[in-house]
mmCIF file of C-alpha atoms in Angstrom:
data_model
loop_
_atom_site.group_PDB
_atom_site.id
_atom_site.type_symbol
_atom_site.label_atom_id
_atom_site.label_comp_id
_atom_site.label_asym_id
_atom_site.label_seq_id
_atom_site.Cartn_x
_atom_site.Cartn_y
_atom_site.Cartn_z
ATOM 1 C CA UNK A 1 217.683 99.831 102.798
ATOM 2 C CA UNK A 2 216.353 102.539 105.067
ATOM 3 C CA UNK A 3 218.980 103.392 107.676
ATOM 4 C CA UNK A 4 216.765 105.319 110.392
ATOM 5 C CA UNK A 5 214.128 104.061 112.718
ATOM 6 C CA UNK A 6 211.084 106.230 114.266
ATOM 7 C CA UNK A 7 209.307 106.088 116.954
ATOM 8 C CA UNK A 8 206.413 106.303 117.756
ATOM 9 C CA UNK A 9 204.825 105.203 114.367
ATOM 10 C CA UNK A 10 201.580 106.857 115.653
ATOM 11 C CA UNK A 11 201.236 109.577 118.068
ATOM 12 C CA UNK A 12 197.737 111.556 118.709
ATOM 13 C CA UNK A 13 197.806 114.444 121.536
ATOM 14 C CA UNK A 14 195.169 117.310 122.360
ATOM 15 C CA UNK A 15 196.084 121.023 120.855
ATOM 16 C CA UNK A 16 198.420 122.748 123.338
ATOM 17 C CA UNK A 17 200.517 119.345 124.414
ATOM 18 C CA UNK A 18 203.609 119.358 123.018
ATOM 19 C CA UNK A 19 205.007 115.917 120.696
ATOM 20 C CA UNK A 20 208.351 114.285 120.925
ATOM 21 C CA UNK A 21 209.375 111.563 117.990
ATOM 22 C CA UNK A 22 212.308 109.792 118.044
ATOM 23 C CA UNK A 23 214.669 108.693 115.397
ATOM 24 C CA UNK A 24 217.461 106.125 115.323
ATOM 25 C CA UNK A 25 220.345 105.801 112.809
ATOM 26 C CA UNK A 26 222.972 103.422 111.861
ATOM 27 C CA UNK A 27 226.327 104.370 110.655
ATOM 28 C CA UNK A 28 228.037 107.529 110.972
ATOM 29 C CA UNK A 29 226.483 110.517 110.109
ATOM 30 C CA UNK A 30 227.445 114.092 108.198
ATOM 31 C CA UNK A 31 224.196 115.473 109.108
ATOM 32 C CA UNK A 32 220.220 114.686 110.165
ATOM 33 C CA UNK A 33 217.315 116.338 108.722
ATOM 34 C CA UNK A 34 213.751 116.720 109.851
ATOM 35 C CA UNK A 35 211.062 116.788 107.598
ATOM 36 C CA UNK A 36 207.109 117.257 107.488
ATOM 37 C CA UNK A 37 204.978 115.960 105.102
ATOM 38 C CA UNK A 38 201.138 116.725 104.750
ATOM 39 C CA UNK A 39 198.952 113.846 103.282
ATOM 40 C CA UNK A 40 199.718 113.555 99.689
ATOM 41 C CA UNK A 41 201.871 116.686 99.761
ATOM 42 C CA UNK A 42 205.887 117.242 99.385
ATOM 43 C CA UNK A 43 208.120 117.370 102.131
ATOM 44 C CA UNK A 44 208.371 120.556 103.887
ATOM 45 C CA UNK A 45 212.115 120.924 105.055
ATOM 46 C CA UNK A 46 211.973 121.678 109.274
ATOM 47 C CA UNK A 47 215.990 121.161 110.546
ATOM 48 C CA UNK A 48 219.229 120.582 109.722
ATOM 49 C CA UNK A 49 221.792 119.424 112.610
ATOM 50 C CA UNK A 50 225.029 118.695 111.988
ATOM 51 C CA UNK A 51 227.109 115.827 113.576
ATOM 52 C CA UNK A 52 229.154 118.333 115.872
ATOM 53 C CA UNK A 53 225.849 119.729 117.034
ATOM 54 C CA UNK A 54 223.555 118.740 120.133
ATOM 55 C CA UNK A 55 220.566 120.715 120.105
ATOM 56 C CA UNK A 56 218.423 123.186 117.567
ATOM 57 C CA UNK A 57 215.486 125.370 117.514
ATOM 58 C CA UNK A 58 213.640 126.801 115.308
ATOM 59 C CA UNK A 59 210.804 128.287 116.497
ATOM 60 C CA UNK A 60 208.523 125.279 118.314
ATOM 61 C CA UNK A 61 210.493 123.280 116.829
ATOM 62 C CA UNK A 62 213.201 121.654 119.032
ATOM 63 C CA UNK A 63 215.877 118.875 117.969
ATOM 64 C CA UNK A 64 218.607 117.095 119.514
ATOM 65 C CA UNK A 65 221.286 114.684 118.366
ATOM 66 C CA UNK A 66 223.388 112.197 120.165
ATOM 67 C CA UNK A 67 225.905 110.746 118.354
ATOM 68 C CA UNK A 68 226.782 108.254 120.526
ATOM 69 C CA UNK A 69 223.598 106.623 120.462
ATOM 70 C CA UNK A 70 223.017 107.125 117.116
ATOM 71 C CA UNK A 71 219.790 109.019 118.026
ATOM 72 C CA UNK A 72 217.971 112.005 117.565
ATOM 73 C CA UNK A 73 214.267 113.573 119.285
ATOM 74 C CA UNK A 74 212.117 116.413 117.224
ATOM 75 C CA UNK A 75 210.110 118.367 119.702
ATOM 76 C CA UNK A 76 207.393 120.026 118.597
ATOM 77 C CA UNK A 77 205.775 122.450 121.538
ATOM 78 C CA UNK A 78 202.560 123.594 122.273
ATOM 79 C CA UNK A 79 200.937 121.989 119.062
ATOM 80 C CA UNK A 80 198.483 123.236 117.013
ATOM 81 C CA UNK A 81 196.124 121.442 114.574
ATOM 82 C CA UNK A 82 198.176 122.806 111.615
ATOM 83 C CA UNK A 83 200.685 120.670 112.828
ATOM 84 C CA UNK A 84 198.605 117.273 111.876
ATOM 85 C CA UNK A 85 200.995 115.782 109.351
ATOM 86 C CA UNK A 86 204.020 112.752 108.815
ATOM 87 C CA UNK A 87 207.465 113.369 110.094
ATOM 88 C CA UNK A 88 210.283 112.096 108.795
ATOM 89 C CA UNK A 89 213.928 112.155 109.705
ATOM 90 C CA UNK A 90 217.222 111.573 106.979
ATOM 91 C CA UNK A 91 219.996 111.416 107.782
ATOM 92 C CA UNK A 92 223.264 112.164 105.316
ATOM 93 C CA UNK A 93 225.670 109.300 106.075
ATOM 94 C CA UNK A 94 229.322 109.825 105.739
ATOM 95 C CA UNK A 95 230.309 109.097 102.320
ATOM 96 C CA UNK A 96 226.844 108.214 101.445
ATOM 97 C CA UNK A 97 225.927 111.337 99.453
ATOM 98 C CA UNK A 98 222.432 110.818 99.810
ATOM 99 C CA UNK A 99 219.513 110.807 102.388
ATOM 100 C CA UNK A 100 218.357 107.741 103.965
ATOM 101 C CA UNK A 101 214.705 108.077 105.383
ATOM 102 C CA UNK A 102 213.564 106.667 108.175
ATOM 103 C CA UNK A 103 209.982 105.575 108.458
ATOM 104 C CA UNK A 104 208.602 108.687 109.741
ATOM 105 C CA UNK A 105 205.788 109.260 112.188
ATOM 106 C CA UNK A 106 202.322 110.246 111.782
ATOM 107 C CA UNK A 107 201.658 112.753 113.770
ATOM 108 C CA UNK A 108 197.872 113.864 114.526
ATOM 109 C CA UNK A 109 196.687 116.842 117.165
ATOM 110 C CA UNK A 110 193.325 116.858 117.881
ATOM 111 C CA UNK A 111 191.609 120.434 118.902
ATOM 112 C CA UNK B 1 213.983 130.122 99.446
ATOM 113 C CA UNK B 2 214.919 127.477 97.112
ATOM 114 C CA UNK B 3 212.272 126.446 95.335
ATOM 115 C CA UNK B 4 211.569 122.488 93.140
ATOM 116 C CA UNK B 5 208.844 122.427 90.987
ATOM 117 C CA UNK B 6 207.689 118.891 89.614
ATOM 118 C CA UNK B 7 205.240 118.448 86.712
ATOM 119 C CA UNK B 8 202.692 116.728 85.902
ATOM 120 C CA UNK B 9 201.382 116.769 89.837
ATOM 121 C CA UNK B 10 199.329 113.763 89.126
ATOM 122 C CA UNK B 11 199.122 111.537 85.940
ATOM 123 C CA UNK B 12 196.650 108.431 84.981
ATOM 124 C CA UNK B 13 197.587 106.076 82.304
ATOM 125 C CA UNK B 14 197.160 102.970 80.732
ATOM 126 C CA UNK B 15 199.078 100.011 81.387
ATOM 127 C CA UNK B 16 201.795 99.877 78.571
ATOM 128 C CA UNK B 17 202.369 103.782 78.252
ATOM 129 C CA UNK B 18 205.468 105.370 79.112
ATOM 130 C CA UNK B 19 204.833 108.532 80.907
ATOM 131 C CA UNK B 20 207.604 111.483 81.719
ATOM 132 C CA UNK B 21 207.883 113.815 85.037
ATOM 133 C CA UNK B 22 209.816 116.676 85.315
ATOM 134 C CA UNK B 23 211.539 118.098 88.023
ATOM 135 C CA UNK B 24 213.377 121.953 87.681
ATOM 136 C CA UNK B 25 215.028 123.398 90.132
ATOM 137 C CA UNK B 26 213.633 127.133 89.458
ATOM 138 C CA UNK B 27 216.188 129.480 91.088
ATOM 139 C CA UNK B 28 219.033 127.509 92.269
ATOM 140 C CA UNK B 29 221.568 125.409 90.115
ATOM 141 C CA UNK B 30 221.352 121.914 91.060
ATOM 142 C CA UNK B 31 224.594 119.501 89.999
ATOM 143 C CA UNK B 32 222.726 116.198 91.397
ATOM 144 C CA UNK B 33 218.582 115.169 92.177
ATOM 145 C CA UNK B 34 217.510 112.823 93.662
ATOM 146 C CA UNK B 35 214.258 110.793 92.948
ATOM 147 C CA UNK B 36 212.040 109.138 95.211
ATOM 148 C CA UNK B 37 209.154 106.811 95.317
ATOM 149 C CA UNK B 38 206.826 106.632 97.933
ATOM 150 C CA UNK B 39 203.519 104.519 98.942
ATOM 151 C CA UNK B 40 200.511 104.871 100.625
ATOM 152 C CA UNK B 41 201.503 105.501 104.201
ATOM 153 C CA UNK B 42 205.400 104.364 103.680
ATOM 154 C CA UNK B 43 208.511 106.156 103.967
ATOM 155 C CA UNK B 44 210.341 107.676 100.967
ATOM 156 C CA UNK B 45 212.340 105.050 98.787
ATOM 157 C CA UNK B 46 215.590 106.632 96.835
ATOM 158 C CA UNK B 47 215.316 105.292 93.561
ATOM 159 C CA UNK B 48 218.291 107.226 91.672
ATOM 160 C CA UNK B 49 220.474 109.871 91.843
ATOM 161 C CA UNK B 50 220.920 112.124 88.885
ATOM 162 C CA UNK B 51 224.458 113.909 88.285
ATOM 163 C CA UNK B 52 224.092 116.336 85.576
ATOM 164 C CA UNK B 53 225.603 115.677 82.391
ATOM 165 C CA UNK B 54 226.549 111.744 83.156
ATOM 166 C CA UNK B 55 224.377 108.626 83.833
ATOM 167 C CA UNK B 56 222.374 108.455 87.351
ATOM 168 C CA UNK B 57 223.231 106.002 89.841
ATOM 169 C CA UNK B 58 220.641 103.876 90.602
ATOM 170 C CA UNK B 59 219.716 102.017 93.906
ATOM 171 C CA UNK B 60 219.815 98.373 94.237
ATOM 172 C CA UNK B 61 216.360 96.578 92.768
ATOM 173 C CA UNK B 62 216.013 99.579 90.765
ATOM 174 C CA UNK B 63 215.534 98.692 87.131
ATOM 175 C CA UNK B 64 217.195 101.596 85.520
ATOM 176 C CA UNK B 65 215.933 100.525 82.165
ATOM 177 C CA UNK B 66 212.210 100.546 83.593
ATOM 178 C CA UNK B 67 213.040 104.545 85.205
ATOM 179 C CA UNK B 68 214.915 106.334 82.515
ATOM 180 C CA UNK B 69 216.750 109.117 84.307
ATOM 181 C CA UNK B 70 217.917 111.998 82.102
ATOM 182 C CA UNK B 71 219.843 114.874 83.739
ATOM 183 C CA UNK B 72 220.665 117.133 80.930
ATOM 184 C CA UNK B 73 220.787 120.500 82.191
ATOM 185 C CA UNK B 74 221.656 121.990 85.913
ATOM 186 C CA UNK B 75 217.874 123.054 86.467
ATOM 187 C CA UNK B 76 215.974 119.704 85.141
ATOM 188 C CA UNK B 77 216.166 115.919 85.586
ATOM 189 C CA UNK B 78 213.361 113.688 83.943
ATOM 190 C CA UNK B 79 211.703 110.519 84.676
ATOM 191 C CA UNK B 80 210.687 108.204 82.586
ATOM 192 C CA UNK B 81 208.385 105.203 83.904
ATOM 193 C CA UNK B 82 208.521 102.945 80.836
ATOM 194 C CA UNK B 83 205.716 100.783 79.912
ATOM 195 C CA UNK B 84 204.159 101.235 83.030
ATOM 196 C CA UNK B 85 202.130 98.670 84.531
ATOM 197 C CA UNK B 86 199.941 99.244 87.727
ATOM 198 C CA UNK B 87 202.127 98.404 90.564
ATOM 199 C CA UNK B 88 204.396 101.545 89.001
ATOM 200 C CA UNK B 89 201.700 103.296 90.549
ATOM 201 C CA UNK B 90 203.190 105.302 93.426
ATOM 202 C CA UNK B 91 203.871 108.982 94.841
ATOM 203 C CA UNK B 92 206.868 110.192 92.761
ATOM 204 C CA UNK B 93 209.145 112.988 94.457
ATOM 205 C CA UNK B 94 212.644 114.689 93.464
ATOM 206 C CA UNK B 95 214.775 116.438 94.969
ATOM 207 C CA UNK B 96 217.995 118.830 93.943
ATOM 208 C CA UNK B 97 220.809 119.550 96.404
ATOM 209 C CA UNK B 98 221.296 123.534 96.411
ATOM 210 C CA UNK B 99 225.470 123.950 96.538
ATOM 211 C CA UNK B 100 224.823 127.036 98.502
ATOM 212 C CA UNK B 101 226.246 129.364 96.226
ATOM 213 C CA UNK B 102 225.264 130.731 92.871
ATOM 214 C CA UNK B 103 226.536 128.469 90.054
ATOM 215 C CA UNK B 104 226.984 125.329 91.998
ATOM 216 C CA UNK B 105 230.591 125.845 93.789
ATOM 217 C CA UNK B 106 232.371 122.428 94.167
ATOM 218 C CA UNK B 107 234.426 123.297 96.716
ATOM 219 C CA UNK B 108 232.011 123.390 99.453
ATOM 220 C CA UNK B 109 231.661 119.665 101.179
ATOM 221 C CA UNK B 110 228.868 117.477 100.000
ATOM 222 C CA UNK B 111 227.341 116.625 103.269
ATOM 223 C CA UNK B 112 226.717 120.641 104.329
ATOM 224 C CA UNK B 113 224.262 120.700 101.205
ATOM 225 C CA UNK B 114 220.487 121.296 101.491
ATOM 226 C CA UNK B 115 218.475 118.982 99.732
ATOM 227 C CA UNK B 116 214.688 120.790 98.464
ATOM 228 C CA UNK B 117 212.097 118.499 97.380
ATOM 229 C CA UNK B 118 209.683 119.165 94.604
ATOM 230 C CA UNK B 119 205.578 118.818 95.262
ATOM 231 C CA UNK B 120 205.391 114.832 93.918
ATOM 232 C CA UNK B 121 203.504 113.529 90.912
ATOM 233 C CA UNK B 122 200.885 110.967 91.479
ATOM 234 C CA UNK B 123 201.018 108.135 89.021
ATOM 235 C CA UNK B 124 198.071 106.091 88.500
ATOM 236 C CA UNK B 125 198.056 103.243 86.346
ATOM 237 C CA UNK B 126 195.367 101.717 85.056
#
């Protein structure tokens, strides 16, 4: 069963605004990854953070992690269009050796 | 970067056909893929995971007679959807796990690996 839970399911903001999703987890973790998927496309790898990390960026793209609420946020600044797509977070659970999806979000940035 | 290629990228059959998808990892060794299923507007479902050169683990309610898994090199892992019927159809995706080092070190921890995820093959059954 899928370990991590998103939210919002749905989010739809104006070009510019910037877009926070949210992503909850269940046991411990080795890792969690962000990932962006364009309608009927592959995933498109975004982030990896490790357990011993807080926070990332990578470009717009900012994500934190806190362990001890088994949660993590992707933020996704000044948004553009191109941006329109479904994210998903995994996470790598400890002695898992695999990714566990959550339910991703669908993201949508009107111009 | 590393890239996984996936073919066909979309497939129509008849019900009772077996059909095949590849997946290569095209310049990175991969020791285990992963394969997916997906559906319209859902989340990505692990089906199996492939170890090269022994039989793939498959997740529970999988039927791993109905998804044939062959891993027989470090660069490809096939599906095989037997007999498919249409509620087989579905978004197929794999996946490889780059080691991070040419020729697949083992000594570097599972969890630090990358997983890259091939393009999908759409399966439509009629």
């Amino acid at each position: 069963s899928q370990q991590g839970e998103e939210d919002p399911q749905a989010l739809s903001i104006q070009e510019g605004e910037n877009a926070t999703m949210n992503c909850s987890y269940k046991t411990s973790i080795n890792n969690l990854q962000w990932y962006r998927q364009n309608s009927g496309r592959g995933l498109v790898h975004l982030i990896l953070i490790r357990s011993n990390e807080r926070e990332k960026h990578s470009g717009r793209l900012r994500v934190t992690l806190d362990t001890s609420k088994k949660s993590s946020s992707l933020l996704i600044t000044a948004s553009r269009a191109a941006d329109t797509a479904s994210y998903f977070c995994a996470t790598d659970a400890q002695g898992a050796q695999k990714l566990v999806f959550g339910q991703g979000t669908r993201l949508t940035i009107n111009p | 970067g590393a890239v996984v290629s996936q073919h066909p990228s979309r497939v129509i059959c008849k019900s009772g056909t077996s059909v095949k998808i590849e997946c290569r990892s095209l310049d990175f060794q991969a020791t285990t893929m992963f394969w997916y299923r997906q559906f319209p507007k859902q989340s990505l479902m692990l089906m199996a995971t492939s170890n090269e050169g022994s039989k793939a683990t498959y997740e529970q309610g999988v039927e791993k007679d109905k998804f044939l898994i062959n891993h027989a090199s470090l660069t490809l892992s096939t599906l095989t959807v037997t007999s498919a019927h249409p509620e087989d159809s579905s978004f197929y995706i794999c996946s490889a796990r780059d080691r991070g080092l040419a020729g697949g070190s083992m000594h570097f921890a599972l969890s630090t690996d990358t997983q890259y995820f091939g393009p999908g093959t759409r399966l439509t059954v009629l």
